[in-house]
XYZ file of C-alpha atoms in Angstrom:
481
model
C 26.929 -40.673 41.831
C 24.242 -38.006 42.393
C 21.362 -36.893 40.172
C 19.923 -33.495 39.694
C 16.100 -33.655 39.383
C 14.270 -30.606 37.978
C 11.313 -29.594 39.838
C 8.819 -28.140 37.171
C 5.454 -26.995 38.838
C 2.445 -26.108 36.690
C 3.310 -22.301 36.815
C 6.936 -22.818 35.439
C 5.666 -25.287 32.869
C 3.251 -22.789 31.701
C 5.855 -20.182 31.311
C 8.060 -22.562 29.285
C 5.142 -23.425 26.970
C 4.117 -19.870 26.609
C 7.591 -18.917 25.625
C 8.076 -21.652 23.089
C 4.588 -20.833 21.690
C 5.297 -17.255 21.092
C 8.573 -17.826 19.657
C 7.002 -20.283 17.168
C 4.264 -17.857 16.309
C 6.722 -14.958 15.383
C 8.912 -17.339 13.493
C 6.005 -18.624 11.260
C 4.741 -15.174 10.679
C 8.154 -13.954 9.413
C 8.853 -16.682 6.947
C 10.040 -19.867 8.689
C 8.880 -23.207 7.503
C 6.398 -25.230 9.683
C 9.160 -27.767 10.253
C 11.628 -25.251 11.630
C 8.864 -23.806 13.757
C 7.904 -27.143 15.281
C 11.630 -28.012 15.992
C 12.278 -24.585 17.509
C 9.415 -25.124 19.965
C 10.447 -28.540 20.977
C 14.134 -27.441 21.411
C 12.800 -24.777 23.893
C 10.738 -27.095 25.916
C 13.269 -29.878 25.903
C 16.074 -27.373 27.129
C 13.907 -26.598 30.087
C 12.951 -30.040 31.042
C 9.668 -30.657 29.386
C 9.860 -33.904 27.373
C 6.216 -34.659 26.619
C 5.231 -31.479 24.753
C 3.174 -31.902 21.431
C 3.281 -29.116 18.823
C 0.685 -28.458 16.338
C 1.385 -25.887 13.666
C -1.048 -24.676 11.020
C -1.083 -21.838 8.596
C -2.754 -19.492 11.163
C -2.233 -20.916 14.501
C 0.404 -22.569 16.800
C -0.693 -24.960 19.580
C 1.361 -26.558 22.226
C 0.097 -29.182 24.784
C 1.937 -30.880 27.531
C 0.105 -33.825 29.017
C 2.392 -33.848 32.034
C 2.992 -37.734 31.828
C -0.251 -38.340 33.732
C 0.982 -36.781 36.886
C -0.774 -33.467 36.732
C -3.521 -31.521 34.759
C -2.443 -31.083 31.078
C -1.466 -27.645 29.772
C -2.548 -26.387 26.355
C -1.920 -23.049 24.989
C -2.671 -21.617 21.471
C -1.646 -18.501 19.529
C -3.084 -17.050 16.464
C -0.447 -16.360 13.806
C -0.902 -12.736 12.607
C -0.111 -12.149 8.768
C 3.107 -10.473 8.323
C 5.905 -9.817 5.964
C 9.108 -11.826 5.848
C 11.833 -10.378 8.291
C 14.954 -12.600 7.985
C 16.896 -10.317 10.252
C 14.438 -11.034 13.138
C 14.366 -14.638 12.193
C 18.078 -14.807 12.675
C 17.791 -13.269 16.112
C 15.113 -15.762 17.195
C 17.121 -18.708 15.817
C 20.244 -17.315 17.835
C 17.947 -17.176 20.837
C 16.838 -20.774 20.625
C 20.655 -21.729 20.316
C 21.371 -19.658 23.621
C 18.478 -21.308 25.432
C 19.873 -24.750 24.681
C 23.278 -23.345 25.973
C 21.761 -22.676 29.318
C 20.136 -19.282 29.194
C 17.782 -18.857 32.296
C 14.097 -18.762 31.554
C 13.536 -15.279 32.839
C 16.389 -13.881 30.538
C 15.028 -15.756 27.645
C 11.720 -14.341 28.010
C 13.211 -10.868 28.251
C 15.222 -11.327 25.299
C 12.379 -12.563 23.136
C 10.310 -9.434 23.973
C 13.125 -7.299 22.976
C 13.494 -9.106 19.783
C 9.779 -9.256 18.944
C 9.667 -5.369 19.234
C 12.677 -4.728 16.750
C 11.150 -2.735 13.792
C 11.847 -3.823 10.164
C 15.431 -3.014 9.301
C 14.668 -0.714 6.347
C 12.226 2.285 5.958
C 9.371 2.609 3.432
C 11.449 4.813 1.092
C 14.222 2.229 0.906
C 11.679 -0.645 0.381
C 9.941 1.296 -2.538
C 13.437 2.190 -4.348
C 14.596 -1.354 -3.905
C 11.398 -2.627 -5.648
C 12.130 -0.263 -8.375
C 15.621 -1.689 -8.625
C 14.120 -5.200 -8.657
C 12.352 -4.396 -11.962
C 15.499 -2.910 -13.438
C 17.409 -6.070 -12.723
C 14.732 -8.250 -14.511
C 15.073 -5.922 -17.405
C 18.722 -6.256 -17.325
C 18.350 -9.914 -17.796
C 16.486 -9.413 -20.987
C 19.196 -7.170 -22.373
C 17.444 -3.739 -21.957
C 19.143 -0.579 -23.069
C 19.603 2.633 -21.099
C 16.247 4.165 -22.166
C 14.374 0.962 -21.357
C 16.013 0.547 -17.916
C 14.917 3.944 -17.010
C 11.379 3.442 -18.133
C 11.067 -0.072 -16.246
C 12.467 1.851 -13.038
C 9.760 4.357 -13.345
C 6.980 1.737 -14.070
C 8.159 -0.284 -11.098
C 8.238 2.797 -8.773
C 4.772 3.619 -9.972
C 3.604 0.063 -9.214
C 5.276 0.131 -5.730
C 3.849 3.541 -4.764
C 0.364 2.481 -5.814
C 0.679 -0.786 -3.636
C 2.188 1.247 -0.786
C -0.592 3.867 -0.751
C -3.392 1.216 -0.969
C -1.731 -0.700 1.659
C -1.657 2.191 4.172
C -5.600 2.062 3.560
C -5.628 -1.632 4.711
C -6.678 -2.876 1.389
C -6.604 -6.715 0.934
C -3.505 -8.156 -0.987
C -5.702 -9.448 -3.701
C -6.665 -5.819 -4.692
C -3.053 -4.566 -4.190
C -1.961 -7.103 -6.709
C -4.745 -6.272 -9.121
C -3.907 -2.419 -8.770
C -0.303 -3.203 -9.433
C -1.027 -5.020 -12.484
C -3.448 -2.337 -13.802
C -1.014 0.336 -13.264
C 1.819 -1.744 -14.978
C -0.334 -2.554 -18.177
C -1.347 1.159 -18.333
C 2.349 2.369 -18.339
C 3.063 -0.258 -21.076
C 0.144 0.891 -23.165
C 1.469 4.423 -22.861
C 4.906 3.297 -24.203
C 3.280 1.500 -27.033
C 1.074 4.657 -27.853
C 4.422 6.626 -27.877
C 6.012 4.168 -30.274
C 2.946 4.245 -32.610
C 3.069 8.191 -32.513
C 6.560 7.995 -34.070
C 8.547 9.331 -31.013
C 12.038 8.419 -31.682
C 13.124 7.928 -28.260
C 10.684 4.989 -27.787
C 11.739 3.238 -31.115
C 13.751 0.469 -29.348
C 11.666 0.049 -26.270
C 9.698 -3.324 -25.789
C 6.515 -2.869 -23.753
C 6.423 -6.687 -23.272
C 9.699 -6.362 -21.310
C 8.237 -3.673 -18.993
C 5.311 -5.930 -18.247
C 7.372 -9.070 -17.783
C 9.694 -7.113 -15.429
C 6.826 -5.984 -13.319
C 5.205 -9.341 -13.006
C 8.639 -10.705 -11.491
C 8.706 -7.853 -9.139
C 5.328 -8.621 -7.849
C 5.699 -12.297 -7.767
C 8.895 -11.987 -5.673
C 7.329 -12.081 -2.484
C 5.287 -15.291 -2.934
C 6.299 -18.201 -0.699
C 6.497 -20.934 -3.244
C 9.393 -22.715 -1.789
C 8.046 -22.569 1.825
C 4.716 -23.990 0.575
C 6.372 -26.910 -1.183
C 8.764 -27.517 1.740
C 5.814 -27.798 4.180
C 3.907 -30.078 1.914
C 7.012 -32.382 1.636
C 7.513 -32.284 5.409
C 3.812 -33.582 6.008
C 2.353 -30.200 7.321
C -0.487 -30.359 4.787
C -2.789 -27.715 6.372
C 0.052 -25.127 6.430
C 1.258 -25.918 2.849
C -2.507 -25.850 1.704
C -2.990 -22.399 3.432
C 0.233 -21.010 1.900
C -0.680 -22.392 -1.610
C -4.039 -20.785 -1.385
C -2.537 -17.523 -0.337
C -0.243 -17.742 -3.337
C -2.992 -18.484 -5.638
C -5.193 -15.554 -4.490
C -2.341 -13.209 -4.819
C -1.535 -14.447 -8.276
C -5.209 -14.275 -9.226
C -5.167 -10.717 -8.245
C -2.202 -9.876 -10.493
C -4.006 -11.847 -13.265
C -7.198 -9.883 -12.845
C -5.311 -6.584 -12.896
C -3.134 -7.434 -16.046
C -6.106 -8.781 -18.089
C -8.216 -5.860 -17.074
C -5.488 -3.574 -18.200
C -4.911 -5.386 -21.355
C -8.619 -5.329 -22.422
C -9.007 -1.622 -21.583
C -5.900 -0.784 -23.703
C -7.287 -2.965 -26.555
C -10.555 -1.230 -26.381
C -8.976 2.143 -26.594
C -6.789 1.098 -29.607
C -3.526 0.859 -27.706
C -3.361 -2.983 -27.458
C 0.077 -4.520 -26.952
C 1.432 -6.840 -29.640
C 1.783 -10.507 -28.711
C 5.578 -11.374 -28.991
C 6.473 -14.960 -29.867
C 9.180 -14.910 -27.167
C 11.059 -12.553 -25.072
C 14.695 -13.527 -25.446
C 17.207 -13.186 -22.589
C 20.130 -10.731 -23.088
C 23.930 -11.683 -23.212
C 25.118 -14.010 -20.495
C 27.022 -11.195 -18.736
C 24.016 -9.040 -18.265
C 21.787 -12.028 -17.400
C 24.325 -13.013 -14.550
C 24.290 -9.314 -13.406
C 20.566 -9.069 -13.380
C 20.300 -12.342 -11.399
C 22.765 -11.351 -8.957
C 20.934 -7.870 -8.575
C 17.711 -9.549 -8.160
C 18.762 -11.680 -5.332
C 20.287 -8.728 -3.383
C 17.304 -6.810 -3.929
C 14.913 -9.467 -2.697
C 17.169 -9.987 0.263
C 16.698 -6.354 1.199
C 12.899 -6.620 0.644
C 12.881 -9.532 3.138
C 14.728 -7.405 5.725
C 17.994 -9.097 5.745
C 21.254 -7.900 7.006
C 24.481 -7.392 4.988
C 25.740 -10.910 5.591
C 22.515 -12.435 4.122
C 22.542 -9.948 1.287
C 26.037 -10.809 0.420
C 25.276 -14.635 0.493
C 22.085 -14.237 -1.389
C 23.922 -12.443 -4.187
C 26.589 -15.278 -4.360
C 23.705 -17.925 -4.208
C 21.931 -16.136 -7.071
C 25.152 -16.369 -9.305
C 25.254 -20.028 -8.347
C 21.623 -20.694 -9.353
C 22.147 -18.849 -12.623
C 25.406 -20.886 -13.339
C 23.404 -24.193 -12.645
C 20.502 -23.017 -14.995
C 22.819 -21.645 -17.643
C 24.858 -25.000 -17.720
C 21.916 -27.073 -18.104
C 19.850 -24.834 -20.496
C 22.493 -23.638 -22.703
C 25.300 -25.885 -22.725
C 23.541 -29.361 -22.312
C 20.157 -28.477 -23.981
C 17.976 -29.484 -21.181
C 14.351 -28.301 -20.946
C 13.650 -25.217 -19.340
C 11.922 -26.809 -16.263
C 14.786 -29.151 -15.937
C 17.270 -26.422 -16.032
C 15.426 -24.318 -13.437
C 15.257 -27.540 -11.280
C 19.031 -27.856 -11.358
C 19.703 -24.205 -10.715
C 17.380 -24.326 -7.683
C 18.922 -27.427 -6.425
C 22.602 -26.055 -6.725
C 21.585 -22.767 -4.843
C 19.549 -24.503 -2.180
C 22.300 -27.003 -1.536
C 24.980 -24.692 -1.233
C 22.746 -22.410 0.715
C 21.914 -24.943 3.148
C 25.482 -25.615 3.855
C 26.956 -22.023 4.242
C 23.843 -20.851 6.119
C 24.923 -22.691 9.396
C 28.475 -21.664 8.991
C 27.377 -17.972 8.791
C 24.722 -18.322 11.429
C 21.946 -17.248 9.192
C 18.595 -18.904 8.253
C 18.781 -21.060 5.258
C 15.597 -19.917 3.987
C 16.820 -16.471 4.059
C 19.745 -17.119 1.708
C 17.984 -19.610 -0.568
C 14.690 -17.742 -1.123
C 16.187 -14.678 -2.751
C 18.471 -16.899 -5.063
C 15.278 -18.427 -6.476
C 13.606 -15.143 -7.748
C 15.594 -14.812 -11.063
C 14.017 -17.940 -12.284
C 10.509 -17.044 -11.375
C 8.497 -17.417 -14.745
C 7.415 -13.881 -15.235
C 7.778 -14.033 -19.060
C 5.586 -17.250 -19.468
C 2.914 -15.642 -17.133
C 2.770 -12.596 -19.270
C 2.803 -14.403 -22.606
C -0.135 -16.735 -21.399
C -2.183 -13.828 -20.045
C -1.741 -11.681 -23.226
C -2.401 -14.852 -25.380
C -5.759 -15.382 -23.600
C -6.809 -11.700 -24.262
C -5.579 -11.689 -27.904
C -7.043 -15.315 -28.584
C -10.752 -14.125 -29.140
C -12.311 -17.183 -30.824
C -9.062 -18.678 -32.302
C -8.371 -22.086 -30.935
C -4.780 -22.111 -31.876
C -3.930 -18.969 -29.986
C -5.808 -20.254 -27.065
C -3.598 -23.374 -27.019
C -0.482 -21.361 -27.179
C -1.621 -19.127 -24.465
C -2.364 -22.241 -22.256
C 0.882 -23.874 -23.036
C 2.507 -20.682 -21.690
C 0.629 -20.759 -18.569
C 1.282 -24.507 -18.218
C 4.950 -23.900 -18.706
C 4.909 -21.340 -15.881
C 3.360 -23.786 -13.533
C 5.660 -26.347 -14.486
C 8.474 -24.073 -13.713
C 7.167 -22.939 -10.326
C 6.850 -26.658 -9.358
C 10.396 -27.304 -10.561
C 11.699 -24.354 -8.686
C 10.016 -25.426 -5.372
C 11.058 -29.154 -5.758
C 14.727 -28.196 -6.540
C 14.922 -25.877 -3.615
C 13.396 -28.310 -1.244
C 15.524 -31.396 -2.314
C 18.608 -29.107 -2.038
C 17.753 -28.368 1.602
C 17.123 -31.987 2.270
C 20.434 -33.017 0.871
C 22.352 -30.297 2.540
C 21.090 -30.746 5.966
C 23.075 -33.987 6.857
C 26.332 -32.326 5.554
C 25.558 -29.211 7.430
C 25.191 -31.014 10.767
C 28.293 -33.176 10.280
C 30.241 -29.857 9.681
C 29.114 -28.528 13.088
C 31.401 -30.949 14.999
C 28.339 -32.593 16.675
C 25.928 -34.948 14.835
C 22.331 -34.100 15.373
C 19.757 -36.456 13.891
C 16.186 -35.137 13.252
C 13.869 -38.172 12.804
C 10.103 -38.572 12.879
C 8.502 -40.325 15.784
C 6.737 -43.630 15.108
C 3.356 -42.011 15.243
C 2.148 -41.549 11.635
C 1.487 -38.096 10.027
C -2.224 -37.470 9.411
C -2.948 -36.149 5.951
C -6.097 -34.430 7.195
C -4.478 -32.875 10.384
C -1.312 -31.539 8.696
C 0.730 -31.997 11.954
C 4.084 -33.826 12.294
C 6.043 -34.816 15.549
C 9.839 -34.798 15.819
C 12.260 -35.744 18.443
C 15.761 -34.544 18.685
C 18.442 -37.110 19.131
C 21.940 -35.888 19.924
C 24.924 -38.232 19.476
C 28.164 -37.854 21.227
C 30.573 -35.026 19.937
C 33.645 -36.331 18.257
C 35.935 -35.730 21.252
C 34.643 -38.157 23.880
C 36.521 -36.396 26.689
C 34.587 -33.194 26.165
C 31.294 -35.005 26.402
C 31.297 -34.668 30.170
C 31.597 -30.972 29.915
C 29.243 -30.327 26.957
C 25.715 -30.882 28.226
C 23.476 -28.703 26.007
C 20.441 -29.187 28.440
C 21.523 -28.365 32.035
C 18.163 -29.295 33.379
C 18.434 -32.821 32.316
C 20.046 -35.639 34.334
C 23.641 -35.595 33.550
C 24.008 -39.512 33.778
C 20.940 -40.400 31.957
C 20.607 -40.405 28.018
C 18.141 -38.189 26.581
C 15.020 -39.507 24.804
């Protein structure tokens, strides 16, 4: 029997680690979770024969280190993660590249393919993105049973918000002020509608300004990575989760500042918005159509291809069905219904994502957006402005914001639990069992890092095992670590 021993000198090891680090950096910047990034880096280094690499992922950096088993000088490389928008089409290409590397793609070809993938521009142009943002607002209004006139007004309001944020973004204004400007524009447009109703214009009689504001809030909260932050926290990446949660909080506070400022200015000018007791959803068919349109629009905004858009639309319907059964038919609390809907969509998405060769986070994130608590956020903010010194109104407003926070937690928890439950089934459906287990080294709550090892069991066909070595550089007759 013969053995093939790979010879990996320091220069080759540095090239391998550099490729894994750059792939991890791009994946983290376009929406992948910290655990997925860590596993992708380890899969690349393991495929090329490096078995002692440690990966440290934080919110704004990726570090890889190989201590060389004490036989040479340690190699440590770090890459700063630049802030970027989600790009699920590029994420899909990177995951396919990692699979090709495990199948035996040479290192030089892998580096070339990576640089080609990294330079691929966003799939859609600015005009398409702005128009889809307007459709996202229309979809939310459709869930509230809006009529034709209101749908047109919501489309105009959403386009105004998108254009304002796009113009300020070209000036490199921070996201906090972009959200604040969007909230200010949204409330100003709703105040104009309220003034037109007060002036007796017949066309605006059936228009509800509260629906316009709630639709805009959901549109501006659609890009927040709530599910990714919760998944990182559960997986033990506390630094990454903390950074994402802080980023979400800053963007949400920007929206709050813009809306509260706009509401106060409108009230001082005598065009204050009335506080609705609740914003009721429309008929089930319209609600379902709105949820599916929201999922499709968010998938486009995340740079997804046609396959991911169709999958996200179907999962949006599945999430709505789970929510509707629990909330309407069984009478469960709203947060419990949201948890059930997110669990169903995430579980189904995690299973079909591998079959369709698409990232699971790409198809599940878009399906969660229809359940974002935009109505509760609007009612809470409007209640704080209208409360003045009335403790009863203040408590009602606080209850609305507390409900919004509880809904967000339920949404993230259901999505994360669905991914965890669906992962073992997804791996068994692939014909080869792959077990991802944590090493014995404990996870530090302060450091926020976690280590994983990849353990592959034999395929179901024992005869094919001799010809199915996923790592050609490893010893063919020696079990992997």
